[in-house]
Coordinates of C-alpha atoms and ligand atoms in Angstrom, one line a residue:
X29 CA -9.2 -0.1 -25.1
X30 CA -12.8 0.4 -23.1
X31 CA -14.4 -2.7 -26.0
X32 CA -13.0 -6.0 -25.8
X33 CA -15.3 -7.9 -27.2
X34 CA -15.1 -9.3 -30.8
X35 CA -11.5 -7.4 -31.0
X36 CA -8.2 -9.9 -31.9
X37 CA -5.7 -10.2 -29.6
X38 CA -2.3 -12.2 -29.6
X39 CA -0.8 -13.6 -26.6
X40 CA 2.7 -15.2 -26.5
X41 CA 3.7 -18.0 -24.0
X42 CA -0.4 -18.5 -24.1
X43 CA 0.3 -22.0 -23.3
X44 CA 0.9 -22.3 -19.7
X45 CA 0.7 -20.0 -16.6
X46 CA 0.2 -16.4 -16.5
X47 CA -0.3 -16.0 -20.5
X48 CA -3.2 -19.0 -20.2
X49 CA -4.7 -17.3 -17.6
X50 CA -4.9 -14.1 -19.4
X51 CA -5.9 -16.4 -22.6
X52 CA -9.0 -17.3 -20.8
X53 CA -9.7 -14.2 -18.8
X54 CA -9.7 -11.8 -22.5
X55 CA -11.7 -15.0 -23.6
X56 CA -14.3 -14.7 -21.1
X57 CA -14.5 -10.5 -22.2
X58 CA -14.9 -11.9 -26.2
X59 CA -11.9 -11.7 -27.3
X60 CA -10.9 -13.8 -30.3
X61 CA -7.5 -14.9 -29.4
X62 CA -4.1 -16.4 -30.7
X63 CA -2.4 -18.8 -28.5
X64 CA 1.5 -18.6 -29.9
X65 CA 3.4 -20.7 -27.7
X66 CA 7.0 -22.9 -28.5
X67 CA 5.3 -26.0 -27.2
X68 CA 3.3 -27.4 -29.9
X69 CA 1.0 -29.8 -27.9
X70 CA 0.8 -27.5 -25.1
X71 CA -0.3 -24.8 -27.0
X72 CA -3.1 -27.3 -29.0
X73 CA -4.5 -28.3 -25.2
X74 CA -4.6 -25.1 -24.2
X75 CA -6.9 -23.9 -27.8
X76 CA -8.9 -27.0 -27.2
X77 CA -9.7 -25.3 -23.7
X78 CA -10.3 -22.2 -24.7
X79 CA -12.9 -23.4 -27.9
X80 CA -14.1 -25.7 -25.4
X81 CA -15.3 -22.3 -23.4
X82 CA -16.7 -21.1 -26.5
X83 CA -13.7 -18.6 -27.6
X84 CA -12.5 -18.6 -30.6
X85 CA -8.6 -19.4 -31.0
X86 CA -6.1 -20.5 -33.0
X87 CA -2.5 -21.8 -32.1
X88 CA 0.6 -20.4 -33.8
X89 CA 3.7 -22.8 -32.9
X90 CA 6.3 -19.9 -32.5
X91 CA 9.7 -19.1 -30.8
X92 CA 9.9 -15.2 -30.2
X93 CA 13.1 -15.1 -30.3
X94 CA 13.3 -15.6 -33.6
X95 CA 12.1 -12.8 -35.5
X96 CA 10.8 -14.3 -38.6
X97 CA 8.8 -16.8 -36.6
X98 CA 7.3 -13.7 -34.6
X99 CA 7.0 -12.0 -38.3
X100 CA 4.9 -15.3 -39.5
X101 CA 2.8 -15.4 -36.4
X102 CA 1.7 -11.8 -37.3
X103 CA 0.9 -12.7 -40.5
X104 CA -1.4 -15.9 -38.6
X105 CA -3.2 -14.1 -36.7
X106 CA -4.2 -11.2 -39.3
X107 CA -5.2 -14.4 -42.1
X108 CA -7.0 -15.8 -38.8
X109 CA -8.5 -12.6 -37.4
X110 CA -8.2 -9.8 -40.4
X111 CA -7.2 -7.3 -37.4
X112 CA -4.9 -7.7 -34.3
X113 CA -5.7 -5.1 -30.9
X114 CA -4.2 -6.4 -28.4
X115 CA -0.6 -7.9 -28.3
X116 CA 0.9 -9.4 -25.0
X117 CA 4.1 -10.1 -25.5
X118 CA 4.3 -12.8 -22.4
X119 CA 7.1 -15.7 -23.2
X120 CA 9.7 -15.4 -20.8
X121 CA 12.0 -18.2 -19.1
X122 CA 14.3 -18.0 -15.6
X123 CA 17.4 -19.6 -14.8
X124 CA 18.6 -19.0 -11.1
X125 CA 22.0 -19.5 -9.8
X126 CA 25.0 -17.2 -9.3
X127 CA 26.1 -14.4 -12.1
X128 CA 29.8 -15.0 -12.5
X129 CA 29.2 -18.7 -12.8
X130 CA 26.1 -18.5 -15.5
X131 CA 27.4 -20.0 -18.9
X132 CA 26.7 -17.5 -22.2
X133 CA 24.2 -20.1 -23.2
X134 CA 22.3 -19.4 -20.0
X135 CA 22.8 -15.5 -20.9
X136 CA 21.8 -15.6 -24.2
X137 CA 18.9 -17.8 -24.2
X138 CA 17.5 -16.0 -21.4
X139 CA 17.7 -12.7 -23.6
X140 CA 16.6 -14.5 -26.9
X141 CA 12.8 -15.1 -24.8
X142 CA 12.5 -12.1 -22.3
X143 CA 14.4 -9.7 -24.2
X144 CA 14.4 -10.0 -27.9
X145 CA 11.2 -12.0 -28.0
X146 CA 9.6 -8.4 -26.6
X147 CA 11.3 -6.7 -29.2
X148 CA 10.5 -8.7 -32.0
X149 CA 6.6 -8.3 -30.6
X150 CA 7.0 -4.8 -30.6
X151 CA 8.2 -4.6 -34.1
X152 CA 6.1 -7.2 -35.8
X153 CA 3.1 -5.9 -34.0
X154 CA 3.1 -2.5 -33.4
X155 CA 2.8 -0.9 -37.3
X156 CA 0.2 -3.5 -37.8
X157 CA -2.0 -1.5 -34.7
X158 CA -0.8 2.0 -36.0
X159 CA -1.9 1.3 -39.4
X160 CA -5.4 -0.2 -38.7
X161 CA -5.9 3.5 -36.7
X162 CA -8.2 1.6 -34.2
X163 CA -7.7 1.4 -30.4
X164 CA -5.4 -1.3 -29.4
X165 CA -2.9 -2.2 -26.5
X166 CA 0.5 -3.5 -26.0
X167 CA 1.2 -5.4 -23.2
X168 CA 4.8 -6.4 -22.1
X169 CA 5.3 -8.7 -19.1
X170 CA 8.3 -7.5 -17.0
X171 CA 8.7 -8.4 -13.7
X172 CA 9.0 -7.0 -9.5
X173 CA 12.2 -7.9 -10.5
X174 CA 12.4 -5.0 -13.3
X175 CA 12.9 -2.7 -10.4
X176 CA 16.5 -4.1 -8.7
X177 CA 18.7 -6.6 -9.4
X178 CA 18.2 -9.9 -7.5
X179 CA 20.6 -12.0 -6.7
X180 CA 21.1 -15.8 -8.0
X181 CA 18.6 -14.1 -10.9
X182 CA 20.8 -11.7 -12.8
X183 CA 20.1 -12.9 -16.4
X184 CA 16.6 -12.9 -15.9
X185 CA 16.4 -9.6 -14.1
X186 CA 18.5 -7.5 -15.6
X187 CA 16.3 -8.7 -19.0
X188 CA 13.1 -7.6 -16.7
X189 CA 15.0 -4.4 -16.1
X190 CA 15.1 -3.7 -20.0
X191 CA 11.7 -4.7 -20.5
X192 CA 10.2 -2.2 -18.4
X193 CA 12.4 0.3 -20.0
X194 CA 11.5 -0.4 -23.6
X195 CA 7.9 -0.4 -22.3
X196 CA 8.3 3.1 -20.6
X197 CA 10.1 4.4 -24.6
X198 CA 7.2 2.7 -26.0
X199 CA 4.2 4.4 -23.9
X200 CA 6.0 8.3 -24.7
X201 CA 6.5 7.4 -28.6
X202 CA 2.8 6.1 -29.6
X203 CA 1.1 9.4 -27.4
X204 CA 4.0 11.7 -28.9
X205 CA 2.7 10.2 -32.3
X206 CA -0.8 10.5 -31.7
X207 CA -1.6 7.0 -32.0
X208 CA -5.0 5.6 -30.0
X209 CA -2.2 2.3 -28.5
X210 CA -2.0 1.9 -25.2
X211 CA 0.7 0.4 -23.3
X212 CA 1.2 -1.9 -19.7
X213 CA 3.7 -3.5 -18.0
X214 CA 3.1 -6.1 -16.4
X215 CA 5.0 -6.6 -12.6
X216 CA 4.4 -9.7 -10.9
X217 CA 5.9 -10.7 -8.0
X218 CA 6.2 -14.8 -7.3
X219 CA 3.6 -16.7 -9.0
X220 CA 2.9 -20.1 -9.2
X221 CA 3.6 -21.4 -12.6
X222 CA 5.6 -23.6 -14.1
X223 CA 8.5 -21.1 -14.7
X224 CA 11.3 -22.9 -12.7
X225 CA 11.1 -25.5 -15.4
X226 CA 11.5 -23.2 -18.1
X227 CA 14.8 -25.3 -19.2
X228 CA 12.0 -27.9 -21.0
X229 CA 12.4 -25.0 -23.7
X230 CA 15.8 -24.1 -23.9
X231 CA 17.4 -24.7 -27.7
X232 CA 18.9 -28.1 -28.1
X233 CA 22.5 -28.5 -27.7
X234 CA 22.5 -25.0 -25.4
X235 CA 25.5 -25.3 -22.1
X236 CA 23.3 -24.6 -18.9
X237 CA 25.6 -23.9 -15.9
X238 CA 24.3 -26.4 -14.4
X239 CA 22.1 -29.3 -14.2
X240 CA 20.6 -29.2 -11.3
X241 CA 17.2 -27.9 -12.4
X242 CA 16.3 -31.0 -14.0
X243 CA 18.8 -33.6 -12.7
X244 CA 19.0 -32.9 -8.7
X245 CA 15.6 -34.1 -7.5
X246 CA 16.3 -31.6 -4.0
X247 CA 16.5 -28.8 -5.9
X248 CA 13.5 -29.3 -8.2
X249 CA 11.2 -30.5 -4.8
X250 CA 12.5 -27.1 -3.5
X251 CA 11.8 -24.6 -6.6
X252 CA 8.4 -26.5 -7.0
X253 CA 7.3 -25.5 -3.2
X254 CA 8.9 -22.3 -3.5
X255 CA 7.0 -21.2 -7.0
X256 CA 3.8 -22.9 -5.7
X257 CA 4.0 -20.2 -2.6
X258 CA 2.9 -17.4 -5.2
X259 CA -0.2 -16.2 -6.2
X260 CA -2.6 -18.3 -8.9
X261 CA -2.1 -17.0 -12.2
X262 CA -6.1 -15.8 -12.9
X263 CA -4.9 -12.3 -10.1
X264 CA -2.1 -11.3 -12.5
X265 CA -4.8 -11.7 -15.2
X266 CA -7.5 -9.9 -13.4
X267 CA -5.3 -7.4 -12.7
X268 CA -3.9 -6.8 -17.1
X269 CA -7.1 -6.8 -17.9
X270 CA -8.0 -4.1 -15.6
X271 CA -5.1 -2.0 -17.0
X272 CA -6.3 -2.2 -20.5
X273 CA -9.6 -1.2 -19.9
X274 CA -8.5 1.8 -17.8
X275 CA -5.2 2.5 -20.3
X276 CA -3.3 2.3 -17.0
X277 CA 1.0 1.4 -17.5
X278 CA 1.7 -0.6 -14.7
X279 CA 0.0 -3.7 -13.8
X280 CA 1.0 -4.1 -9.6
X281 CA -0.5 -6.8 -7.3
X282 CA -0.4 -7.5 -4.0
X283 CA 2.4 -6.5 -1.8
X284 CA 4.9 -5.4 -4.2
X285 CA 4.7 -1.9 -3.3
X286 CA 7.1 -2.8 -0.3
X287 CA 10.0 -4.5 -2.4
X288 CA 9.5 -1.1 -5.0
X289 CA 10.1 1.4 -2.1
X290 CA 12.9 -0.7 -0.8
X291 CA 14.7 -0.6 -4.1
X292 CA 13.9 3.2 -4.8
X293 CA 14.9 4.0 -1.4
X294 CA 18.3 3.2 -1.9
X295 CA 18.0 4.6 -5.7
X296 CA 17.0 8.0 -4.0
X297 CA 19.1 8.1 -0.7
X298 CA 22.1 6.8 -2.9
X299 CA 22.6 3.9 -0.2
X300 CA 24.0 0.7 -1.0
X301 CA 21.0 -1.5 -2.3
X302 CA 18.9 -3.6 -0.6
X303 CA 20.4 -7.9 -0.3
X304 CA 17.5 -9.4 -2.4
X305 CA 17.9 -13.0 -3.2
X306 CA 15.5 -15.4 -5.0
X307 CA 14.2 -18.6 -5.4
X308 CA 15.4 -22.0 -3.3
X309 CA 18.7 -23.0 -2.0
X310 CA 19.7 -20.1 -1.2
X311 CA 21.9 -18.5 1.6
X312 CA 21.4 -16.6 4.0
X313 CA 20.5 -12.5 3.3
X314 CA 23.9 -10.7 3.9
X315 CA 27.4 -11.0 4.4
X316 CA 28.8 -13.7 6.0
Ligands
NAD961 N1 5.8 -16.9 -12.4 C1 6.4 -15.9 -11.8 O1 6.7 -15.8 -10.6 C2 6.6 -14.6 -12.7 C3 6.8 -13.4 -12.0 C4 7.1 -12.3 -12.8 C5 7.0 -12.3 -14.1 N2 6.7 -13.5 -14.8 C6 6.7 -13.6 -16.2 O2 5.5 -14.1 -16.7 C7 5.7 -14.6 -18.0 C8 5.0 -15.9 -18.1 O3 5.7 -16.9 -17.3 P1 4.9 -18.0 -16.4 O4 5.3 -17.7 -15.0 O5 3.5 -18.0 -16.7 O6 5.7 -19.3 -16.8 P2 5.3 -20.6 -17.6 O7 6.5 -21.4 -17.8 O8 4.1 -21.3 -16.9 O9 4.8 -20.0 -19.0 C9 5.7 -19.5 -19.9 C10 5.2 -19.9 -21.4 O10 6.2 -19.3 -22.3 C11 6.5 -20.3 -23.3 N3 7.8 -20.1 -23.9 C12 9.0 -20.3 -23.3 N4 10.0 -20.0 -24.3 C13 9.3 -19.5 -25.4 C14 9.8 -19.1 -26.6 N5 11.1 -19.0 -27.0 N6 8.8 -18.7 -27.5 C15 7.5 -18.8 -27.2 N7 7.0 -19.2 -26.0 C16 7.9 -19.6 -25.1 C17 6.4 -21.6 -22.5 O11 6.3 -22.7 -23.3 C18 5.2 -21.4 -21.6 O12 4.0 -21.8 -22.2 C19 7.2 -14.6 -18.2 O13 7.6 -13.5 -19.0 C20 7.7 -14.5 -16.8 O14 9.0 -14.0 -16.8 C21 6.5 -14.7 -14.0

């Protein structure tokens, strides 16, 4: 898309973070905009800021992982806008801890946002953009973390992984059908959000596999100075809206190119993979 403004676009997990940042930095290019967000008041606050700036947006209360809420949304934003171009499909939440001892809750919830709330973007949104036969772009926020496995982060990886996968099927299909869509991924490294509390969202009556995100005041002080230590949110923006305008696939920032080579080095050479870890309390790279 080289024309943003005037065009409708649709950002999920608008509320906080990354997906605010990119709220306000489309905003800023004249973008009419729908803020669909599972926190209700956070997602009002965050319109309020936006109209306050002069764009014009509505909220949509939605979960993405379920589809007919992601359906109604798209239904919103057309009675709202009459068109939608540009759809980021940006909700995600993290749990950290160790694979084996993550609950199916933890699995399954994780996969309900990152995964299927992608998919249920993609399929709510995407006819809606081939019908109108307008330029338009798909954004999907994956992750550094698409590209390798890290430890004490397998749900949420490994739902990164298939994010930039269904992202990469999605870029071949709408050139093989001759469609004017565009398509980025979006691959942050760490970035300082509130994303280590992403259990405030997590369905009532769910079985974390621990408590200790919310209940063990160490561990919180530690994942809030270790997700402060990333970049500000308005780079990862700067950088997605530079993709759309230049119809470029990945969205990179920073240092990442390191962590990437690491990972396809041992992809390449067939050596054992890198030890990657993440996030606080954890031990020591390596075997001990
Ligand atoms: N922060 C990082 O270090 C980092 C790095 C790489 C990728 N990402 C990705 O960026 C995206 C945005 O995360 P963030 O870091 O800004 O975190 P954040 O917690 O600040 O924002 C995430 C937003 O998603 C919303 N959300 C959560 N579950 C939802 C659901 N079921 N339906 C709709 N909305 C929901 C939250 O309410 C919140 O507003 C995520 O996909 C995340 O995985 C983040």
């Amino acid at each position: 898309m080289r024309e943003l403004n005037g065009k409708a676009g649709v950002i999920t997990g608008g509320a906080s973070g990354i997906g605010l940042a990119m709220a306000e930095r489309f905003g800023r290019e004249g973008m009419r905009l729908v803020i669909a967000d599972i926190e209700a008041e956070a997602t009002d606050r965050a319109v309020a800021g936006l109209r306050a700036k002069g764009v014009e947006a509505v909220g949509v209360r939605t979960d993405v992982g379920r589809y007919a809420e992601v359906e109604a949304l798209a239904r919103a934003a057309l009675d709202a806008f009459g068109r939608v171009h540009l759809v980021v499909n940006n909700a995600g939440v993290s749990i950290t801890g160790p694979t084996w001892k993550m609950s199916l809750d933890d699995w399954r919830w994780v996969f309900d946002v990152n995964l299927w709330g992608v998919v249920h973007g993609i399929k709510a949104f995407v006819p809606i953009l081939i019908a109108q036969g307008e330029p338009g772009h798909v954004v999907n926020m994956a992750s550094l973390a698409s590209f390798g496995g890290t430890g004490e982060h397998g749900p949420y990886s490994s739902s990164k992984a298939a994010c930039l996968s269904i992202s990469q099927s999605l870029y071949s299909e709408l050139i093989a059908a001759n469609t004017r869509i565009g398509v980025s991924v979006v691959c942050p490294g760490l970035v300082s959000t509130n994303i280590h509390r992403s259990w405030r969202n997590r369905p009532a009556g769910d079985r974390p596999w621990s408590d200790r995100e919310w209940n063990d005041p160490q561990h919180q002080a530690n994942s809030d100075a270790f997700q402060g230590s990333g970049v500000g949110p308005d780079e990862i923006a700067d950088a997605t809206l530079d993709a759309v305008l230049a119809d470029r696939f990945y969205v990179f920032h920073g240092d990442s190119r390191e962590v990437r080579e690491r990972f396809a080095h041992s992809v390449l050479s067939g050596e054992n993979p890198p030890v990657h870890t993440w996030g606080p309390d954890l031990r020591p790279a390596g075997r001990t």
